[in-house]
Amino acid sequence: MSKQNLHELLKFGFKHVGNFVRMESGIRFSLTNSKSDTGSYAFVVDQNVMYVGVTKNTLHTRMNGYKNPGPSQETNKRINPKIANAGRVQIYFLPESEIGKFTTIIRRGDIEKQIPTDMNTFERFLISMFRPEWNLG
């Protein structure tokens, strides 16, 4: 799936928590919820999932990195102009505590085990499902 609509993202439990907007002076973001949480986030433009990521820092700290990328933050430097060019980007979020409710099935021979999904596995799954343009470009 090259672009997946917002409806599919919501099925996982993601909630709208803020926006990026383009200003004359650069991009600005606002968060209405989950500012101090860790977890998985998605950037959505026109109901299309454009980027998926995870943060082990607070969501506010991670979004600030996109707004003001440091010299060694290659991902932030790559995504910042995409956010600016989009004009308005919705931020959706799923807390880490909710990600652990998903399970990963591991099989070895006849043995099958379900284990809680970690954030990195969840991120890889979402990227493979949604194939977000900004993750792949």
PDB file of C-alpha atoms in Angstrom:
ATOM      1  CA  MET A   1       0.000   0.000   0.000  1.00  0.00           C
ATOM      2  CA  SER A   2       1.700   3.187  -1.069  1.00  0.00           C
ATOM      3  CA  LYS A   3      -0.653   5.600   0.715  1.00  0.00           C
ATOM      4  CA  GLN A   4      -3.032   4.443   3.352  1.00  0.00           C
ATOM      5  CA  ASN A   5      -5.866   6.534   4.681  1.00  0.00           C
ATOM      6  CA  LEU A   6      -6.266   7.813   8.174  1.00  0.00           C
ATOM      7  CA  HIS A   7      -9.076   5.371   8.921  1.00  0.00           C
ATOM      8  CA  GLU A   8      -6.662   2.426   8.926  1.00  0.00           C
ATOM      9  CA  LEU A   9      -4.300   4.200  11.342  1.00  0.00           C
ATOM     10  CA  LEU A  10      -7.147   4.883  13.757  1.00  0.00           C
ATOM     11  CA  LYS A  11      -7.950   1.153  13.913  1.00  0.00           C
ATOM     12  CA  PHE A  12      -4.673   0.685  15.805  1.00  0.00           C
ATOM     13  CA  GLY A  13      -5.765   3.220  18.411  1.00  0.00           C
ATOM     14  CA  PHE A  14      -3.782   6.258  17.257  1.00  0.00           C
ATOM     15  CA  LYS A  15      -5.240   9.601  18.389  1.00  0.00           C
ATOM     16  CA  HIS A  16      -4.824  13.070  16.933  1.00  0.00           C
ATOM     17  CA  VAL A  17      -2.600  14.995  19.363  1.00  0.00           C
ATOM     18  CA  GLY A  18      -1.398  18.022  17.424  1.00  0.00           C
ATOM     19  CA  ASN A  19      -0.267  19.671  14.211  1.00  0.00           C
ATOM     20  CA  PHE A  20       2.696  21.126  12.409  1.00  0.00           C
ATOM     21  CA  VAL A  21       1.991  24.290  10.432  1.00  0.00           C
ATOM     22  CA  ARG A  22       4.185  26.304   8.109  1.00  0.00           C
ATOM     23  CA  MET A  23       4.862  29.874   9.204  1.00  0.00           C
ATOM     24  CA  GLU A  24       6.921  32.577   7.527  1.00  0.00           C
ATOM     25  CA  SER A  25       9.645  31.938  10.099  1.00  0.00           C
ATOM     26  CA  GLY A  26       9.650  28.140   9.612  1.00  0.00           C
ATOM     27  CA  ILE A  27       7.461  25.387  11.002  1.00  0.00           C
ATOM     28  CA  ARG A  28       5.619  25.433  14.314  1.00  0.00           C
ATOM     29  CA  PHE A  29       3.994  22.577  16.160  1.00  0.00           C
ATOM     30  CA  SER A  30       1.407  22.342  18.868  1.00  0.00           C
ATOM     31  CA  LEU A  31       0.489  19.332  20.954  1.00  0.00           C
ATOM     32  CA  THR A  32      -2.821  19.103  22.767  1.00  0.00           C
ATOM     33  CA  ASN A  33      -2.162  15.751  24.399  1.00  0.00           C
ATOM     34  CA  SER A  34       0.557  13.145  25.147  1.00  0.00           C
ATOM     35  CA  LYS A  35       3.334  15.767  25.409  1.00  0.00           C
ATOM     36  CA  SER A  36       5.340  13.787  27.952  1.00  0.00           C
ATOM     37  CA  ASP A  37       4.596  10.274  26.629  1.00  0.00           C
ATOM     38  CA  THR A  38       6.808   7.869  24.679  1.00  0.00           C
ATOM     39  CA  GLY A  39       5.421   5.762  21.847  1.00  0.00           C
ATOM     40  CA  SER A  40       4.696   5.678  18.143  1.00  0.00           C
ATOM     41  CA  TYR A  41       3.694   8.696  16.075  1.00  0.00           C
ATOM     42  CA  ALA A  42       2.502   9.275  12.542  1.00  0.00           C
ATOM     43  CA  PHE A  43       2.443  12.346  10.324  1.00  0.00           C
ATOM     44  CA  VAL A  44      -0.722  12.575   8.251  1.00  0.00           C
ATOM     45  CA  VAL A  45      -1.359  14.884   5.294  1.00  0.00           C
ATOM     46  CA  ASP A  46      -4.768  14.915   3.593  1.00  0.00           C
ATOM     47  CA  GLN A  47      -5.690  11.659   5.407  1.00  0.00           C
ATOM     48  CA  ASN A  48      -2.585   9.897   4.061  1.00  0.00           C
ATOM     49  CA  VAL A  49       0.041   8.486   6.394  1.00  0.00           C
ATOM     50  CA  MET A  50       3.252  10.152   5.252  1.00  0.00           C
ATOM     51  CA  TYR A  51       5.665   9.168   8.043  1.00  0.00           C
ATOM     52  CA  VAL A  52       5.782   6.755  10.974  1.00  0.00           C
ATOM     53  CA  GLY A  53       8.263   6.888  13.829  1.00  0.00           C
ATOM     54  CA  VAL A  54       8.817   6.048  17.481  1.00  0.00           C
ATOM     55  CA  THR A  55      10.176   8.104  20.321  1.00  0.00           C
ATOM     56  CA  LYS A  56      11.828   6.984  23.523  1.00  0.00           C
ATOM     57  CA  ASN A  57      12.047  10.656  24.522  1.00  0.00           C
ATOM     58  CA  THR A  58       8.913  12.649  25.237  1.00  0.00           C
ATOM     59  CA  LEU A  59       6.720  13.332  22.233  1.00  0.00           C
ATOM     60  CA  HIS A  60       7.285  17.066  22.727  1.00  0.00           C
ATOM     61  CA  THR A  61      11.066  16.626  22.614  1.00  0.00           C
ATOM     62  CA  ARG A  62      10.819  14.469  19.462  1.00  0.00           C
ATOM     63  CA  MET A  63       8.578  16.965  17.639  1.00  0.00           C
ATOM     64  CA  ASN A  64      10.902  19.802  18.637  1.00  0.00           C
ATOM     65  CA  GLY A  65      13.694  17.884  16.896  1.00  0.00           C
ATOM     66  CA  TYR A  66      11.761  18.060  13.626  1.00  0.00           C
ATOM     67  CA  LYS A  67      11.136  21.769  14.133  1.00  0.00           C
ATOM     68  CA  ASN A  68      14.788  22.580  14.961  1.00  0.00           C
ATOM     69  CA  PRO A  69      16.996  19.772  13.610  1.00  0.00           C
ATOM     70  CA  GLY A  70      20.495  19.607  15.043  1.00  0.00           C
ATOM     71  CA  PRO A  71      23.545  19.180  12.788  1.00  0.00           C
ATOM     72  CA  SER A  72      23.794  15.426  13.446  1.00  0.00           C
ATOM     73  CA  GLN A  73      20.049  14.674  13.247  1.00  0.00           C
ATOM     74  CA  GLU A  74      19.880  13.346   9.689  1.00  0.00           C
ATOM     75  CA  THR A  75      16.270  12.130   9.881  1.00  0.00           C
ATOM     76  CA  ASN A  76      15.071  15.439  11.320  1.00  0.00           C
ATOM     77  CA  LYS A  77      16.962  17.397   8.639  1.00  0.00           C
ATOM     78  CA  ARG A  78      15.420  15.205   5.914  1.00  0.00           C
ATOM     79  CA  ILE A  79      11.833  15.415   7.242  1.00  0.00           C
ATOM     80  CA  ASN A  80      11.806  19.134   8.208  1.00  0.00           C
ATOM     81  CA  PRO A  81      11.457  20.451   4.614  1.00  0.00           C
ATOM     82  CA  LYS A  82       8.794  17.829   3.848  1.00  0.00           C
ATOM     83  CA  ILE A  83       6.748  19.127   6.789  1.00  0.00           C
ATOM     84  CA  ALA A  84       7.290  22.716   5.632  1.00  0.00           C
ATOM     85  CA  ASN A  85       6.284  21.903   2.049  1.00  0.00           C
ATOM     86  CA  ALA A  86       3.129  20.110   3.195  1.00  0.00           C
ATOM     87  CA  GLY A  87       1.906  23.262   4.948  1.00  0.00           C
ATOM     88  CA  ARG A  88      -0.147  21.436   7.586  1.00  0.00           C
ATOM     89  CA  VAL A  89       0.711  18.053   9.023  1.00  0.00           C
ATOM     90  CA  GLN A  90      -1.453  16.299  11.580  1.00  0.00           C
ATOM     91  CA  ILE A  91       0.346  14.427  14.367  1.00  0.00           C
ATOM     92  CA  TYR A  92      -1.179  11.132  15.545  1.00  0.00           C
ATOM     93  CA  PHE A  93       0.162   9.192  18.502  1.00  0.00           C
ATOM     94  CA  LEU A  94      -0.104   5.821  20.239  1.00  0.00           C
ATOM     95  CA  PRO A  95       1.501   5.575  23.709  1.00  0.00           C
ATOM     96  CA  GLU A  96       4.106   2.895  24.374  1.00  0.00           C
ATOM     97  CA  SER A  97       1.806   1.324  26.969  1.00  0.00           C
ATOM     98  CA  GLU A  98      -0.743   0.621  24.207  1.00  0.00           C
ATOM     99  CA  ILE A  99       1.860  -0.805  21.801  1.00  0.00           C
ATOM    100  CA  GLY A 100       2.709  -3.522  24.346  1.00  0.00           C
ATOM    101  CA  LYS A 101      -0.861  -4.814  24.044  1.00  0.00           C
ATOM    102  CA  PHE A 102      -0.109  -6.000  20.495  1.00  0.00           C
ATOM    103  CA  THR A 103       1.615  -9.358  20.241  1.00  0.00           C
ATOM    104  CA  THR A 104       4.247 -10.766  17.952  1.00  0.00           C
ATOM    105  CA  ILE A 105       3.985 -14.456  17.142  1.00  0.00           C
ATOM    106  CA  ILE A 106       7.239 -16.391  17.078  1.00  0.00           C
ATOM    107  CA  ARG A 107       7.330 -19.933  15.698  1.00  0.00           C
ATOM    108  CA  ARG A 108      10.086 -22.507  15.942  1.00  0.00           C
ATOM    109  CA  GLY A 109       9.092 -25.927  14.665  1.00  0.00           C
ATOM    110  CA  ASP A 110       5.868 -26.910  16.409  1.00  0.00           C
ATOM    111  CA  ILE A 111       6.298 -24.313  19.155  1.00  0.00           C
ATOM    112  CA  GLU A 112       4.462 -21.015  18.885  1.00  0.00           C
ATOM    113  CA  LYS A 113       4.794 -18.184  21.371  1.00  0.00           C
ATOM    114  CA  GLN A 114       3.146 -14.778  21.547  1.00  0.00           C
ATOM    115  CA  ILE A 115       5.200 -11.979  23.056  1.00  0.00           C
ATOM    116  CA  PRO A 116       4.336  -8.301  23.611  1.00  0.00           C
ATOM    117  CA  THR A 117       5.367  -6.159  20.654  1.00  0.00           C
ATOM    118  CA  ASP A 118       8.113  -3.619  21.288  1.00  0.00           C
ATOM    119  CA  MET A 119       8.152  -0.146  19.729  1.00  0.00           C
ATOM    120  CA  ASN A 120      10.771  -0.905  17.065  1.00  0.00           C
ATOM    121  CA  THR A 121       8.929  -4.017  15.855  1.00  0.00           C
ATOM    122  CA  PHE A 122       5.679  -2.029  15.781  1.00  0.00           C
ATOM    123  CA  GLU A 123       7.343   0.748  13.775  1.00  0.00           C
ATOM    124  CA  ARG A 124       8.710  -1.722  11.202  1.00  0.00           C
ATOM    125  CA  PHE A 125       5.269  -3.337  10.909  1.00  0.00           C
ATOM    126  CA  LEU A 126       3.565   0.031  10.319  1.00  0.00           C
ATOM    127  CA  ILE A 127       6.150   1.042   7.722  1.00  0.00           C
ATOM    128  CA  SER A 128       5.685  -2.240   5.862  1.00  0.00           C
ATOM    129  CA  MET A 129       1.898  -1.857   5.997  1.00  0.00           C
ATOM    130  CA  PHE A 130       1.532   1.824   5.126  1.00  0.00           C
ATOM    131  CA  ARG A 131       4.718   2.298   3.058  1.00  0.00           C
ATOM    132  CA  PRO A 132       4.786   5.998   4.031  1.00  0.00           C
ATOM    133  CA  GLU A 133       6.385   8.183   1.392  1.00  0.00           C
ATOM    134  CA  TRP A 134       8.581  10.106   3.855  1.00  0.00           C
ATOM    135  CA  ASN A 135       9.962   6.918   5.440  1.00  0.00           C
ATOM    136  CA  LEU A 136      10.847   5.441   2.088  1.00  0.00           C
ATOM    137  CA  GLY A 137      12.046   8.547   0.244  1.00  0.00           C
TER     138      GLY A 137
END
